[in-house]
Amino acid sequence: GAEHDATSLALAMLGQIYHMMDRYQEALEIYEETLRIKIAISGPDNRGVAATYNNMGQAYDMIDQPAKALEMYEKTLQIRLATVGDQHPSTANTYNNMGTAYNSKGEH
């Protein structure tokens, strides 16, 4: 069905394909649907939701929307701190992504 984990996984992969093809707006549309399904299945505070927010942040970064990217990275960070802690590599990656977005905004 539409709200199944396999569906969200397939959509996430499709979103990443659009992302790799520099079709960021289409990727964002797919990521939004992926996020909706993941939240419906597992709730808002899980690693899959964090990964989707992170993907969305990266796409917003690529279309020169650093403020929106930061919003997504903040959501990613909150979930990752709660689920894997502050010493996990994915948390460090989130901080790095946030730094890139701040740099894009001109906030060094």
CSV table of C-alpha atoms in Angstrom, one decimal:
chain,number,residue,atom,x,y,z
A,1,GLY,CA,0.0,0.0,0.0
A,2,ALA,CA,0.9,3.7,-0.2
A,3,GLU,CA,1.7,3.9,3.5
A,4,HIS,CA,4.2,1.1,3.8
A,5,ASP,CA,7.9,1.1,4.7
A,6,ALA,CA,8.8,-0.3,1.3
A,7,THR,CA,6.9,2.5,-0.4
A,8,SER,CA,8.8,5.1,1.6
A,9,LEU,CA,12.1,3.4,0.8
A,10,ALA,CA,11.3,3.3,-2.9
A,11,LEU,CA,10.3,7.0,-2.9
A,12,ALA,CA,13.5,7.9,-0.9
A,13,MET,CA,15.6,6.3,-3.6
A,14,LEU,CA,13.6,8.0,-6.4
A,15,GLY,CA,14.2,11.3,-4.6
A,16,GLN,CA,17.9,10.7,-4.4
A,17,ILE,CA,18.0,9.9,-8.1
A,18,TYR,CA,16.3,13.2,-8.9
A,19,HIS,CA,18.8,14.8,-6.5
A,20,MET,CA,21.8,13.3,-8.3
A,21,MET,CA,20.3,14.5,-11.6
A,22,ASP,CA,20.2,18.1,-10.3
A,23,ARG,CA,16.4,18.0,-10.4
A,24,TYR,CA,16.1,19.4,-6.8
A,25,GLN,CA,12.6,20.6,-6.9
A,26,GLU,CA,11.3,17.2,-8.0
A,27,ALA,CA,13.5,15.6,-5.4
A,28,LEU,CA,11.9,17.8,-2.7
A,29,GLU,CA,8.5,16.8,-3.8
A,30,ILE,CA,9.4,13.2,-3.5
A,31,TYR,CA,11.1,13.8,-0.1
A,32,GLU,CA,7.9,15.5,1.2
A,33,GLU,CA,5.9,12.4,0.3
A,34,THR,CA,8.6,10.1,1.8
A,35,LEU,CA,8.5,12.2,5.0
A,36,ARG,CA,4.7,12.0,5.2
A,37,ILE,CA,4.8,8.2,4.9
A,38,LYS,CA,7.7,7.7,7.4
A,39,ILE,CA,6.0,9.9,10.0
A,40,ALA,CA,2.7,8.1,9.5
A,41,ILE,CA,4.4,4.7,9.9
A,42,SER,CA,7.0,5.3,12.6
A,43,GLY,CA,6.3,8.7,14.2
A,44,PRO,CA,8.3,11.9,13.9
A,45,ASP,CA,11.3,11.0,15.9
A,46,ASN,CA,13.2,8.2,14.1
A,47,ARG,CA,16.3,7.9,12.0
A,48,GLY,CA,14.5,7.5,8.7
A,49,VAL,CA,12.7,10.8,9.3
A,50,ALA,CA,16.0,12.5,10.2
A,51,ALA,CA,17.6,11.2,7.0
A,52,THR,CA,14.7,12.5,5.0
A,53,TYR,CA,15.0,16.0,6.6
A,54,ASN,CA,18.7,15.9,5.9
A,55,ASN,CA,18.1,15.0,2.2
A,56,MET,CA,15.7,17.9,2.0
A,57,GLY,CA,18.2,20.2,3.6
A,58,GLN,CA,20.8,19.3,1.0
A,59,ALA,CA,18.3,19.9,-1.8
A,60,TYR,CA,17.4,23.3,-0.4
A,61,ASP,CA,21.1,24.1,-0.2
A,62,MET,CA,21.5,23.2,-3.8
A,63,ILE,CA,18.7,25.6,-4.9
A,64,ASP,CA,20.2,28.4,-2.9
A,65,GLN,CA,17.7,28.4,0.0
A,66,PRO,CA,20.0,28.2,3.0
A,67,ALA,CA,17.4,29.4,5.5
A,68,LYS,CA,15.1,26.5,4.5
A,69,ALA,CA,18.1,24.1,4.5
A,70,LEU,CA,18.9,25.2,8.0
A,71,GLU,CA,15.3,24.6,9.1
A,72,MET,CA,15.6,21.0,7.8
A,73,TYR,CA,19.0,20.5,9.4
A,74,GLU,CA,17.7,21.7,12.7
A,75,LYS,CA,15.0,19.1,12.6
A,76,THR,CA,17.6,16.5,11.6
A,77,LEU,CA,19.8,17.5,14.5
A,78,GLN,CA,17.0,17.3,17.1
A,79,ILE,CA,16.1,13.8,16.0
A,80,ARG,CA,19.7,12.6,15.8
A,81,LEU,CA,20.7,14.0,19.2
A,82,ALA,CA,17.7,12.1,20.7
A,83,THR,CA,18.2,8.9,18.8
A,84,VAL,CA,21.9,8.4,18.3
A,85,GLY,CA,23.5,11.0,20.5
A,86,ASP,CA,26.1,13.8,20.0
A,87,GLN,CA,29.1,11.5,19.3
A,88,HIS,CA,27.6,9.6,16.3
A,89,PRO,CA,29.0,10.3,12.8
A,90,SER,CA,25.6,11.2,11.4
A,91,THR,CA,25.2,13.9,14.1
A,92,ALA,CA,28.6,15.2,13.1
A,93,ASN,CA,27.5,15.2,9.5
A,94,THR,CA,24.5,17.3,10.4
A,95,TYR,CA,26.6,19.9,12.1
A,96,ASN,CA,28.8,20.0,9.0
A,97,ASN,CA,25.7,20.5,6.8
A,98,MET,CA,24.5,23.2,9.0
A,99,GLY,CA,27.9,24.9,8.7
A,100,THR,CA,27.7,24.8,5.0
A,101,ALA,CA,24.2,26.4,5.1
A,102,TYR,CA,25.4,29.1,7.5
A,103,ASN,CA,28.3,29.8,5.1
A,104,SER,CA,25.9,30.1,2.2
A,105,LYS,CA,23.8,32.6,4.2
A,106,GLY,CA,27.0,34.6,4.8
A,107,GLU,CA,27.0,33.8,8.5
A,108,HIS,CA,30.5,32.5,9.2
